[in-house]
XYZ file of C-alpha atoms in Angstrom:
646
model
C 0.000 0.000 0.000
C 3.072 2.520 0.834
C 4.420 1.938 -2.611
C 0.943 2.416 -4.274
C 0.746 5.343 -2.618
C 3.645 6.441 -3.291
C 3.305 5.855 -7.347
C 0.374 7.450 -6.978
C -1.816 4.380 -8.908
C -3.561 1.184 -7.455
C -1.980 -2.160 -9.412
C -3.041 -5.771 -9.225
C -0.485 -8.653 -8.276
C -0.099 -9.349 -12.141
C 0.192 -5.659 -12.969
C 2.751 -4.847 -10.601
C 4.416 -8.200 -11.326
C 4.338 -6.775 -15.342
C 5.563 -3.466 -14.140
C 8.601 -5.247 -12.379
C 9.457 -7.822 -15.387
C 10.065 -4.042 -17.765
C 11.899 -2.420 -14.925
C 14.608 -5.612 -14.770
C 13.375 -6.294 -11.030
C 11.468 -9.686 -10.285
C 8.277 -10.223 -7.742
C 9.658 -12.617 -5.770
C 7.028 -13.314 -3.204
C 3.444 -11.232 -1.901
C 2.950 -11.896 2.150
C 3.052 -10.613 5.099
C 4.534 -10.689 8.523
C 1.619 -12.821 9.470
C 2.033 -15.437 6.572
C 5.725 -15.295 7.166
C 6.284 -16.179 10.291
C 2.763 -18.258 10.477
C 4.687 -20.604 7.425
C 7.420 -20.797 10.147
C 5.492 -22.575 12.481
C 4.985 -19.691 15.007
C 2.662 -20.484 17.733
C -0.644 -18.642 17.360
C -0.872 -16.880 20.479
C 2.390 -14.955 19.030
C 1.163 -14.796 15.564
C -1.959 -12.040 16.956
C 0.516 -8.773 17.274
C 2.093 -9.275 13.797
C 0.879 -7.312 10.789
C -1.126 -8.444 8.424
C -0.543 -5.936 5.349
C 0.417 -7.051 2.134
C 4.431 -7.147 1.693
C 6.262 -7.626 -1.465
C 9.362 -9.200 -1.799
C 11.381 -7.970 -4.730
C 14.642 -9.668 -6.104
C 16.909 -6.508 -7.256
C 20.217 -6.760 -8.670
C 22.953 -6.767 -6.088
C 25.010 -3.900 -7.359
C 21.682 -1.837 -7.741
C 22.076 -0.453 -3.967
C 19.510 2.579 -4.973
C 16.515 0.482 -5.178
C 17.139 -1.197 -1.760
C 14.430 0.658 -0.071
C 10.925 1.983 -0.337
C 12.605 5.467 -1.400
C 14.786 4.632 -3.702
C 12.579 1.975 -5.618
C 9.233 4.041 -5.293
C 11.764 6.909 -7.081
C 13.150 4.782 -9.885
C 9.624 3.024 -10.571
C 8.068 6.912 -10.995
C 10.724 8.398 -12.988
C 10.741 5.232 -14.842
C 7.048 5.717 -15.620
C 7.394 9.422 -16.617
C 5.737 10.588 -13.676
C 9.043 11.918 -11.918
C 11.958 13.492 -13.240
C 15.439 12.715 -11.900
C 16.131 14.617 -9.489
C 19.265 17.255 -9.019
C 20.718 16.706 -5.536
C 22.241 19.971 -3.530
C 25.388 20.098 -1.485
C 25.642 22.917 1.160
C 27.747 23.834 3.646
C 27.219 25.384 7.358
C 25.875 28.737 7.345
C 28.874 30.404 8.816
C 32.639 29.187 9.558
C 31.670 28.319 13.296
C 28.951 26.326 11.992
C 30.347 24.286 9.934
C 30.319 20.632 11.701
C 34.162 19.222 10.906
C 35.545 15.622 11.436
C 39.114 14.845 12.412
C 40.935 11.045 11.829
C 44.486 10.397 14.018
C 45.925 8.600 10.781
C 48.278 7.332 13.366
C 46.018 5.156 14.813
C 43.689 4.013 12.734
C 45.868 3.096 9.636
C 45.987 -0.376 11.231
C 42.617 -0.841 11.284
C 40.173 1.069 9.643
C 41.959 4.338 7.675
C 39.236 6.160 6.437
C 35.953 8.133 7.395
C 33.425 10.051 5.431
C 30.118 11.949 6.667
C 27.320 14.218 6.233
C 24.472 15.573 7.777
C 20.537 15.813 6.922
C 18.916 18.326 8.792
C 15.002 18.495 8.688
C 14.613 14.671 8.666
C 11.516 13.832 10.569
C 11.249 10.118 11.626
C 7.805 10.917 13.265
C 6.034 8.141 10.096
C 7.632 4.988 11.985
C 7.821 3.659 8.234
C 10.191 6.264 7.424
C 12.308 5.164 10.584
C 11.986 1.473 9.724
C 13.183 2.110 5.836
C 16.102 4.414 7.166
C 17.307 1.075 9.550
C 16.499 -1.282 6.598
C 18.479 0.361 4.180
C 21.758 0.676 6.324
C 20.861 -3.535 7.702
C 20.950 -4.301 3.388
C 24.131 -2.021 2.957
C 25.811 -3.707 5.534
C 24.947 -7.123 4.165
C 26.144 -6.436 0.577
C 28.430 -3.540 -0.263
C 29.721 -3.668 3.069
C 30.816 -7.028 2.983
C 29.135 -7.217 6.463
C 31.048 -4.293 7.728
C 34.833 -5.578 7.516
C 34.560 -3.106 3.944
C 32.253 -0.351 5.648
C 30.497 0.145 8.644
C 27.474 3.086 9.395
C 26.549 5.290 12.052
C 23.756 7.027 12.242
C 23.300 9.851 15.317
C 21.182 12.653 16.448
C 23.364 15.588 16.140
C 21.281 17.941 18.753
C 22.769 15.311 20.810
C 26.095 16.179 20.002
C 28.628 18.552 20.019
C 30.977 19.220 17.284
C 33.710 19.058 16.074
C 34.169 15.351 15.912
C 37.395 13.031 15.987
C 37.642 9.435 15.097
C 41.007 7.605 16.314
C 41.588 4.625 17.858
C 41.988 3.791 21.234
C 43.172 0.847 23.764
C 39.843 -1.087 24.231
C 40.176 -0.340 28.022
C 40.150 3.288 27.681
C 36.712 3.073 25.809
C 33.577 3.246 27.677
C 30.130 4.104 26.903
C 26.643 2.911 26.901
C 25.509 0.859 23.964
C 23.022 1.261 21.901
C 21.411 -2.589 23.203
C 21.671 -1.238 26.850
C 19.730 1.127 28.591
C 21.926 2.277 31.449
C 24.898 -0.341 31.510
C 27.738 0.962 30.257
C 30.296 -1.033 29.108
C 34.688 -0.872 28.518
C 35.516 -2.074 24.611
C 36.763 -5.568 24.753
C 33.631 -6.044 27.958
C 31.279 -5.021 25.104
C 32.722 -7.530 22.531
C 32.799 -9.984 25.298
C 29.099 -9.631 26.352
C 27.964 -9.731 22.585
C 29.905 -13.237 22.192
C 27.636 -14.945 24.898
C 24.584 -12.729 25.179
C 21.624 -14.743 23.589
C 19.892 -11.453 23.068
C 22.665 -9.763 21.007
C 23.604 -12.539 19.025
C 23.010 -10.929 15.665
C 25.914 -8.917 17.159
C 28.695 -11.111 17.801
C 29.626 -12.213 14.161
C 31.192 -8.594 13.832
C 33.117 -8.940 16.655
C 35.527 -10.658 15.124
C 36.621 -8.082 13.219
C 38.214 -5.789 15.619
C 38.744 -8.517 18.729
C 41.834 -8.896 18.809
C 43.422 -5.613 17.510
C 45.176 -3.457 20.209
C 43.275 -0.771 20.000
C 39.696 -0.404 18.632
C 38.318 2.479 16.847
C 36.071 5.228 18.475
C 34.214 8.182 17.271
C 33.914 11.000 19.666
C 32.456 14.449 20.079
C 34.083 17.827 21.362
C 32.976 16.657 24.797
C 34.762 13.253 24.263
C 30.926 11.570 24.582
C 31.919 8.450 22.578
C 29.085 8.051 19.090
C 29.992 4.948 18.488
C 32.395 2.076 18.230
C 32.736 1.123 14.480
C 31.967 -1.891 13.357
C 30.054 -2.846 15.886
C 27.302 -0.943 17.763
C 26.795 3.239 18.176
C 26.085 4.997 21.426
C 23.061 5.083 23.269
C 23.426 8.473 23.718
C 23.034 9.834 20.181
C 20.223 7.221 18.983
C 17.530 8.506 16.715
C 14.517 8.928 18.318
C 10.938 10.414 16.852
C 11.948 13.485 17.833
C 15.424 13.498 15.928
C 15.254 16.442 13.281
C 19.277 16.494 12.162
C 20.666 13.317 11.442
C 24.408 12.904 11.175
C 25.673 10.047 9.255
C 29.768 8.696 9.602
C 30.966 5.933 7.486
C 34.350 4.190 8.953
C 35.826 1.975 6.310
C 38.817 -0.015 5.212
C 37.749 0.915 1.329
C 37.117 4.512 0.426
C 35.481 4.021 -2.349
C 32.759 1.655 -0.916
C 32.521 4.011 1.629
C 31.998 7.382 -0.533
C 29.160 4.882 -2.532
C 27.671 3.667 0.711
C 27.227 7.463 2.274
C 26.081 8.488 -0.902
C 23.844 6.192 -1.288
C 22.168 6.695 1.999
C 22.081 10.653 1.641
C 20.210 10.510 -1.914
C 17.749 7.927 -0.646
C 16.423 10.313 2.371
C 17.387 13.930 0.812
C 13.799 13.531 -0.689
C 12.453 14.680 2.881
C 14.721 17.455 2.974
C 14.521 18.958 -0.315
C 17.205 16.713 -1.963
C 19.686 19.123 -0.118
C 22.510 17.243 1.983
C 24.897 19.301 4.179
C 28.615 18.530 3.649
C 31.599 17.738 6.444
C 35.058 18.380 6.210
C 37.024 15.436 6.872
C 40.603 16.494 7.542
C 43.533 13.340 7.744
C 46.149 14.785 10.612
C 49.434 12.488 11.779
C 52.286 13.842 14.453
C 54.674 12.258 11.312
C 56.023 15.658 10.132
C 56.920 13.497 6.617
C 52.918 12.824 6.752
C 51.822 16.168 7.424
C 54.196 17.851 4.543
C 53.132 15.372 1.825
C 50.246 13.240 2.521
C 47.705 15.513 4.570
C 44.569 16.441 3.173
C 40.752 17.442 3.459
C 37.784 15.295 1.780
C 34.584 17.228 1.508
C 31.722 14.384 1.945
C 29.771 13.324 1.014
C 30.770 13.172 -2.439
C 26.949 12.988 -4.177
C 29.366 13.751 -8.006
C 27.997 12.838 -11.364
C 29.734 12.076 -14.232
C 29.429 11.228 -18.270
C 29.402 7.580 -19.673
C 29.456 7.399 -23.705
C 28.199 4.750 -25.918
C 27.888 4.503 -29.479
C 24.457 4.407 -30.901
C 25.591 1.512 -33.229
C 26.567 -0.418 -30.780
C 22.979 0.500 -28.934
C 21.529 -0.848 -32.114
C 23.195 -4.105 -33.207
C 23.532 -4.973 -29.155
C 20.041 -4.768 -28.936
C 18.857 -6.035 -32.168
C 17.085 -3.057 -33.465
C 17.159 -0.817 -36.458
C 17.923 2.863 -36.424
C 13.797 2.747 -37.405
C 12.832 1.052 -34.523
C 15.501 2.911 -32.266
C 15.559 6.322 -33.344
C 18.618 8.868 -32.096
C 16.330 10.854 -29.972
C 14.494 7.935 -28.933
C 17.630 6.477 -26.754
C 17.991 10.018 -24.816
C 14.207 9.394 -23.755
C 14.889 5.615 -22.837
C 18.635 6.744 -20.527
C 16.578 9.433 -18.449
C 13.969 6.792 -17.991
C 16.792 4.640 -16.323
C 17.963 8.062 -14.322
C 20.833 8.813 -16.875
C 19.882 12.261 -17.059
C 20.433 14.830 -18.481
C 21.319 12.536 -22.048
C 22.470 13.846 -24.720
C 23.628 13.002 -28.683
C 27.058 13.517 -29.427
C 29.908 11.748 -31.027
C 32.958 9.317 -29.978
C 35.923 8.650 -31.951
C 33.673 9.958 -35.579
C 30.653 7.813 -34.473
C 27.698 9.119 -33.073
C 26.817 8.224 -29.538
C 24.649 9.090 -26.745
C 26.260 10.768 -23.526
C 24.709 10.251 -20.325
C 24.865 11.548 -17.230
C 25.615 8.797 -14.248
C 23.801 10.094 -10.849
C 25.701 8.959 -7.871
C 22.856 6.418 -6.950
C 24.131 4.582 -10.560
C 27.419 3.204 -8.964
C 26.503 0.188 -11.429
C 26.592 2.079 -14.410
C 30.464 1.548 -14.807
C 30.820 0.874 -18.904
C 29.090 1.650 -22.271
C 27.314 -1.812 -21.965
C 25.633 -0.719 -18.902
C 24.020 2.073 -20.538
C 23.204 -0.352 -23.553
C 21.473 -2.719 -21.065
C 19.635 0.049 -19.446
C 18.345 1.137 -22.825
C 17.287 -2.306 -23.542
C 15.585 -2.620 -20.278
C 13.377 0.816 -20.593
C 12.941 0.047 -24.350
C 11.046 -3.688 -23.983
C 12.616 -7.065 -24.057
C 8.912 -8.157 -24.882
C 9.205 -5.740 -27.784
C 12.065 -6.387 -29.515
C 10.905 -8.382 -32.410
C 12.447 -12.163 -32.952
C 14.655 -12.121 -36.306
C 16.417 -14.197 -37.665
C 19.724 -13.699 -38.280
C 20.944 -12.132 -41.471
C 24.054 -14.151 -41.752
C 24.102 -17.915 -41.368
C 27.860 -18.982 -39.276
C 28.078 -22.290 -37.789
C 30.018 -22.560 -34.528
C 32.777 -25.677 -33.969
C 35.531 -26.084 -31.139
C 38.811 -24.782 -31.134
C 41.065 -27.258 -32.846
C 43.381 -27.580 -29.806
C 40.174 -28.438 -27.230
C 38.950 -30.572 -30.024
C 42.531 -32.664 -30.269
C 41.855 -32.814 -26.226
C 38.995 -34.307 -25.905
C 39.949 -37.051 -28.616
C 43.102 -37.449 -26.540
C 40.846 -37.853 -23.035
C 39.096 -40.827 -24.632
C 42.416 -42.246 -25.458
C 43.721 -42.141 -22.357
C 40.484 -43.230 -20.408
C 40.677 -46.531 -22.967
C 44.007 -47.009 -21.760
C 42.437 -47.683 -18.377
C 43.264 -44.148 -16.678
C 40.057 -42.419 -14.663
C 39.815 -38.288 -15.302
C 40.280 -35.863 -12.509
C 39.595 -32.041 -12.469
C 41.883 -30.231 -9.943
C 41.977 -26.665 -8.620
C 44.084 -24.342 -10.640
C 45.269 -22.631 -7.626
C 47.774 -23.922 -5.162
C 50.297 -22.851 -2.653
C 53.403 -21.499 -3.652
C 56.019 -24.472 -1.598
C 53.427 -26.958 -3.684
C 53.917 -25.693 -6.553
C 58.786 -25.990 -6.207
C 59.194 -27.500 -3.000
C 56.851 -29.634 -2.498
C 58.385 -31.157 -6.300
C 62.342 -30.454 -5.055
C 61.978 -28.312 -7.861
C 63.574 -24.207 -8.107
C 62.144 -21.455 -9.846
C 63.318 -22.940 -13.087
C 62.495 -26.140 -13.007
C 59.066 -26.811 -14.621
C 58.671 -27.571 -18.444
C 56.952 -23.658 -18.136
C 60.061 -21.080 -17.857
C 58.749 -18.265 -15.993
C 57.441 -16.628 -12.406
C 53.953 -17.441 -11.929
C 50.966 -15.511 -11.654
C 50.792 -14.330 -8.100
C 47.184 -13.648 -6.456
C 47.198 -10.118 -4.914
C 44.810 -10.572 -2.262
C 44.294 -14.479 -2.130
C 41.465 -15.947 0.104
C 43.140 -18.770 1.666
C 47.080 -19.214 1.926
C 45.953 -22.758 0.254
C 45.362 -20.244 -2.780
C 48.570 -18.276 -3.449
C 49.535 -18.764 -7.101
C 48.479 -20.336 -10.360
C 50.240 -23.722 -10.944
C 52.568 -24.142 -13.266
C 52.688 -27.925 -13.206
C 49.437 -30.444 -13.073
C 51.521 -32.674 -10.794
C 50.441 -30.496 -8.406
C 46.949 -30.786 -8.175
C 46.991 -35.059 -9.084
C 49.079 -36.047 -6.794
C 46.815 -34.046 -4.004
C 44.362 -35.871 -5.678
C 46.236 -39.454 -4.875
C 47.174 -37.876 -0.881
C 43.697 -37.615 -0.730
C 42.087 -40.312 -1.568
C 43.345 -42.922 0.536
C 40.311 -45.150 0.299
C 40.763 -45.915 -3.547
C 42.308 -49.376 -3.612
C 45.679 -49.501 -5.406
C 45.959 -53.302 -5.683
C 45.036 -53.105 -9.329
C 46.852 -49.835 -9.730
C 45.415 -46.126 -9.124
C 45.346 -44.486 -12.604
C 44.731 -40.941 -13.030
C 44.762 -38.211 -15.701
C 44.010 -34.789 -16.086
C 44.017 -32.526 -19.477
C 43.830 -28.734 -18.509
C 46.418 -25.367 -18.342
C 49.227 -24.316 -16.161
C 49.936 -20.425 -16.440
C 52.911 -18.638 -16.055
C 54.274 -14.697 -16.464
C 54.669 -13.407 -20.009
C 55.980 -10.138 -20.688
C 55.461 -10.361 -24.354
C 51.720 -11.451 -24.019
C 49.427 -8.998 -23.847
C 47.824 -9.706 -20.351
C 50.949 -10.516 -18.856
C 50.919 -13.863 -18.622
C 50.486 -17.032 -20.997
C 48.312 -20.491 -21.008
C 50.216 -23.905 -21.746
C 47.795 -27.028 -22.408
C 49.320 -30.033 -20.690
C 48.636 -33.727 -20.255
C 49.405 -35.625 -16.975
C 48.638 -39.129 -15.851
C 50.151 -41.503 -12.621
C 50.034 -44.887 -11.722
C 50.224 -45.669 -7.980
C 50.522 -49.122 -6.845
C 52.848 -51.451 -4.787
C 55.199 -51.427 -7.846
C 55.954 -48.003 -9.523
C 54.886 -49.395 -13.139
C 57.100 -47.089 -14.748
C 56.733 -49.735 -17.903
C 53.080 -48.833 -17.627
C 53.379 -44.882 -17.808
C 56.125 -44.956 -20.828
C 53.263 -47.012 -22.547
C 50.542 -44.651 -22.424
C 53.774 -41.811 -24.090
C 53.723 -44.383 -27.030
C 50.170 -44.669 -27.364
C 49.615 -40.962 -26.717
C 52.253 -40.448 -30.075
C 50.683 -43.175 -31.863
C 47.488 -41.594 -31.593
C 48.870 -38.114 -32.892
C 51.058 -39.985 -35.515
C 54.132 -38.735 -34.030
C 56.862 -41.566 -34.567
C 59.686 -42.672 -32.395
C 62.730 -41.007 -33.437
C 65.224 -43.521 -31.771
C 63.345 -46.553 -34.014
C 64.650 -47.230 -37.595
C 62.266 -46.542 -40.099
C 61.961 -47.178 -43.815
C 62.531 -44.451 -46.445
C 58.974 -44.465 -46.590
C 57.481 -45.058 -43.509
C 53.567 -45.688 -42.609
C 51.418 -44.957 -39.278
C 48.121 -45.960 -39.372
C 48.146 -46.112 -42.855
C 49.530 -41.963 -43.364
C 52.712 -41.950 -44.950
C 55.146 -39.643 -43.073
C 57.298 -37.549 -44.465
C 61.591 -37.880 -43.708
C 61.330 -34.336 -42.123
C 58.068 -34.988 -40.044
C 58.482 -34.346 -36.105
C 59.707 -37.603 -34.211
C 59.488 -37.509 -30.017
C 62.456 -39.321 -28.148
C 62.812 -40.750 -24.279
C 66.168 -39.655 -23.094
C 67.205 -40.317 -19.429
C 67.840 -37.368 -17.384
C 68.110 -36.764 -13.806
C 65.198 -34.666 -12.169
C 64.683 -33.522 -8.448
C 60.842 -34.611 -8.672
C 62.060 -38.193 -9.654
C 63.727 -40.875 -8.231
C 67.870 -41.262 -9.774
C 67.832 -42.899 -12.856
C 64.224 -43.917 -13.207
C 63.433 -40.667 -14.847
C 63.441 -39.042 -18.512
C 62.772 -36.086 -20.655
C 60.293 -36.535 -23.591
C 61.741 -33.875 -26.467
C 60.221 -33.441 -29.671
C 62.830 -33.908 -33.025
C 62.198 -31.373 -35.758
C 64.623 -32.690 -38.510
C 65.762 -29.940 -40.514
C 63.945 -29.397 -43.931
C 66.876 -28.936 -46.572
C 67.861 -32.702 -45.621
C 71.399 -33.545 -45.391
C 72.749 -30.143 -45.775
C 74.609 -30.279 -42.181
C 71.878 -28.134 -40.493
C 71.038 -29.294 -36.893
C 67.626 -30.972 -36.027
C 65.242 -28.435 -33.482
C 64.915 -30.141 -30.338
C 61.954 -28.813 -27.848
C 61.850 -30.622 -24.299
C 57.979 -31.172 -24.335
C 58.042 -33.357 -20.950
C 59.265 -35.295 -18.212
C 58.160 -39.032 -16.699
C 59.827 -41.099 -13.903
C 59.217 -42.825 -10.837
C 58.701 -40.054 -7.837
C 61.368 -39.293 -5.566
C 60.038 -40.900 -2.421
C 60.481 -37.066 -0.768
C 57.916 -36.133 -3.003
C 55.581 -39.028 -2.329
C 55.797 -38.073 1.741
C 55.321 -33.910 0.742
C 52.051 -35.160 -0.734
C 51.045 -38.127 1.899
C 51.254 -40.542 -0.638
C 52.250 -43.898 0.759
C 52.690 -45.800 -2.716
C 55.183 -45.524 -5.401
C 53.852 -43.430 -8.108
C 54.874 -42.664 -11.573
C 54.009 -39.875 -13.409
C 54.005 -38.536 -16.954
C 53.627 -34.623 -18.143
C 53.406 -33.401 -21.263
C 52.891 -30.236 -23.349
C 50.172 -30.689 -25.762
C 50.831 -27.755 -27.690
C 54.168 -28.560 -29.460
C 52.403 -32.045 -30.709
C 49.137 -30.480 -31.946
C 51.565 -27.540 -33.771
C 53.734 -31.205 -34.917
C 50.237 -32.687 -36.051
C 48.744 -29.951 -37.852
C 51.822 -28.003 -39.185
C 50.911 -25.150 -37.751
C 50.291 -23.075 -34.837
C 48.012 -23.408 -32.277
């Protein structure tokens, strides 16, 4: 009823449902707290204070954080239906210098654990409508949950500034020298790690305590305080008592702490243009000013942020593209008609222009459109206010007929090979930790078939996750550590076919792909016999000869004459960390020259390696059988097969 009321029209379940569907939303469910917690099996005599009005439950697009509340979706769904236009949001400043509410961060101390803070104020805010209250909560609960990260990114505090007295400072502090009264508590007031302590084993604040994890076991914990040092709150985790909004509360003033500036300038934004619709879309700004007693800091590194930010900016995209993305014809999508369908998504003002001799549409991005970060965005939005239901099916002008890429087709012929041969498929992580990947093999930096560093993850999620392999020994032979179970009394074969990556200067993402093949055989014997037979039959298959066996002039493979100069592989013994001495080898590919007997040398490319596994190796991976292995680069044979590149 709020939202009807709000787009000034009555709908039915399937009209609103319709209306959804052409804004990109989805009606995901229509109840009510009643139904909801009566389908949870609530006892009755609870069930008689709960509401019965009509909720709907709509499934937005995560990045879409403006439509997260009755405000912001009530706004896009008007504008959307030309009832609204977008509106142009103000950013003012205290009426006079001793006004002016300021916010100080110790760098000093909070650089450890949460470096950043932004704010603003919204003065004139009435939270007297207990729906407007109840969105204002929601909105910063959904934040939380989703930008956020649930606050380790960002965390919010909301406060009633007549409360208050400015300026404000936000440092951190030894958790003993914090105490306050919590916003759970009425009169209990509580020392920092007490608090965290008390949220771990209250039942009543348990929504509480997965947060406290965050800041637990830090030193000191970060505080926000006023000129009177009256704490506001204690960021991530719970604001003061003291400075709660209340009915009464007519100037609200927001702080963000964060360990992301970005998210948090989004986040404060966000909130700001969602409630500046009570207040004349006018949001007062703060001064946030970065001091440190470092005298290196303060000459090159100091500086003032004005928040919140609430800037708009242009995003360009070429009508064609518009067009031909969509499916349309300049008819059916006229040049004028795309500046009417962007404003209907909020991308206003929009207006026709050029880019790079082509025209284009230029749009302006709100700050609510954090989402909108590329031309295709504004190509989807125009799709979305134009009609998937009426673009009209076509077919397509040009008839093409897709097929796989020669090399993945070549692999998959070669997995059915290799599964005849007896061997079962695995699929292992590409990831893996960095002593897996050399010591765990005895091997140094360069000694994999791949020369090069490999690709290092920046911010990995597990230290079981530090680099991309650059071996698939890595990942079977987990396989065989952990599978203990399997029976090896017949012999444990395994293969996998997949990539190993390693650094690349010369490629133009840094870093280059190398198809591989790699099969074991763990049993009470090593079966070395058994791996160099799969090698043959692998070469048979691709018609690759062995260069060590006399041939006729005119030598046959399955019936295919091949040529004097045609590739040949050889097995030469070598001696390899990974492998146990003298039970290993190095599988090179023989490229005899192509003038004949002229004197030129033969091109030899070391293509892979097999052997019987050092024992250390077999104990790095818990492996308590001998094991062979074989690895091979598949590249160099299809290039051998085909006479070409890959």
């Amino acid at each position: 009823d709020a939202l009807f009321e709000r787009l000034g029209c009555e709908y039915t379940q399937e009209e609103f449902e319709l209306l959804c569907f052409e804004f990109g939303i989805e009606l995901d469910d229509v109840t009510s707290e009643y139904e909801a917690a009566k389908a949870m099996g609530v006892k009755e005599a609870d069930l008689a204070t709960l509401s019965r009005r009509v909720e709907y439950r709509i499934d937005v697009p995560a990045n879409r954080y403006d439509i997260l509340c009755m405000e912001g979706m009530a706004r896009a769904l008007r504008i959307f239906l030309g009832v609204e236009a977008c509106p142009v949001y103000k950013r003012v400043s205290g009426a006079a210098e001793s006004n002016i509410i300021k916010m100080t961060v110790d760098v000093d101390s909070t650089s450890p654990i949460r470096p950043f803070c932004v704010c603003a104020v919204l003065r004139g805010l009435s939270f007297e409508d207990a729906r407007v209250y109840q969105s204002f909560i929601d909105l910063q609960e959904k934040l939380h949950q989703n930008i956020c990260r649930r606050r380790t990114l960002v965390a919010i505090g909301t406060h009633d500034l007549a409360t208050l007295e400015p300026p404000f400072f936000y440092g951190a502090e030894p958790p003993d020298e914090i105490e306050f009264v919590p916003l759970t508590e009425t009169t209990k007031a509580f020392k920092g790690k007490a608090l965290l302590d008390h949220y771990r084993s209250s039942p009543e604040t348990k929504h509480l305590k997965p947060y406290t994890s965050i800041i637990y076991d830090a030193p000191k914990y970060p505080v926000i305080r006023d000129a009177r040092r009256t704490v506001l709150s204690l960021p991530p985790i719970i604001n003061s008592r003291h400075s709660r909004i209340q009915p009464h509360t007519k100037d609200v003033f927001i702080e963000c702490t964060a360990t992301d500036e970005t998210k948090a300038n989004v986040v404060l934004d966000t909130i700001c243009a969602m409630f500046a619709e009570y207040v004349g879309f006018c949001v007062e700004t703060v001064p946030v000013t970065y001091v440190s007693s470092d005298d290196e800091f303060s000459n090159s590194k100091a500086r003032t942020v004005v928040t919140p930010l609430m800037t708009t900016r242009e995003c360009a995209a070429e009508l064609g593209v518009i067009r031909s993305t969509i499916g349309l014809s300049e008819t059916e999508l006229p040049d004028d008609a795309v500046c009417a369908l962007c404003e209907k998504m909020q991308l206003a003002p929009a207006r026709l222009d050029t880019l790079e001799g082509d025209a284009a549409v230029v749009v302006t991005v709100p700050c609510t459109r954090s989402d909108v970060l590329h031309a295709v965005d504004v190509v989807e939005d125009v799709a979305i206010a134009y009609g998937f239901n009426n673009v009209v099916e076509k077919l397509p002008p040009t008839l093409t007929q897709g097929k796989p890429h020669r090399l993945n087709a070549l692999c998959d012929l070669l997995r059915d090979e290799v599964a005849r041969a007896g061997y079962c498929e695995v699929l292992t992580h590409g990831l893996c930790r960095t002593d897996e990947n050399y010591d765990h093999l005895r091997l140094g930096a360069d000694g994999h078939l791949l020369p090069g560093a490999p690709v290092v993850l920046a911010n990995p999620a597990s230290e079981d996750f530090e680099i991309v392999r650059t071996s698939l020994l890595v990942g079977i032979l987990k396989s065989i550590g952990s599978n203990k179970s399997q029976s090896v009394k017949d012999g444990l074969r395994l293969f996998e076919v997949s990539d190993v990556v390693a650094q690349d200067a010369a490629a133009d993402v840094g870093a280059r792909n190398d198809r591989r093949l790699v099969a074991s055989y763990t049993a009470a014997s090593a079966g070395f016999e058994l791996i160099h037979g799969l090698l043959d039959r692998v070469m048979a298959t691709l018609l690759i000869p062995n260069a060590t066996l006399a041939q006729p002039a005119n030598f046959y493979l399955r019936g295919k004459q091949r040529e004097p100069t045609a590739p040949r592989y050889e097995v030469t013994p070598v001696d390899s960390p990974t492998f146990f001495p003298g039970r290993s080898a190095a599988v090179t590919l023989r490229r005899p020259s192509s003038s004949g007997d002229d004197g030129t040398a033969d091109s030899v490319e070391v293509i892979g390696t097999l052997g019987v596994l050092h024992p250390d190796v077999l104990k790095n991976f818990d492996i308590d059988f001998p094991t062979s292995a074989l690895e091979l680069r598949l590249e160099p044979l299809f290039e051998a097969l085909v006479g070409g590149p890959v």
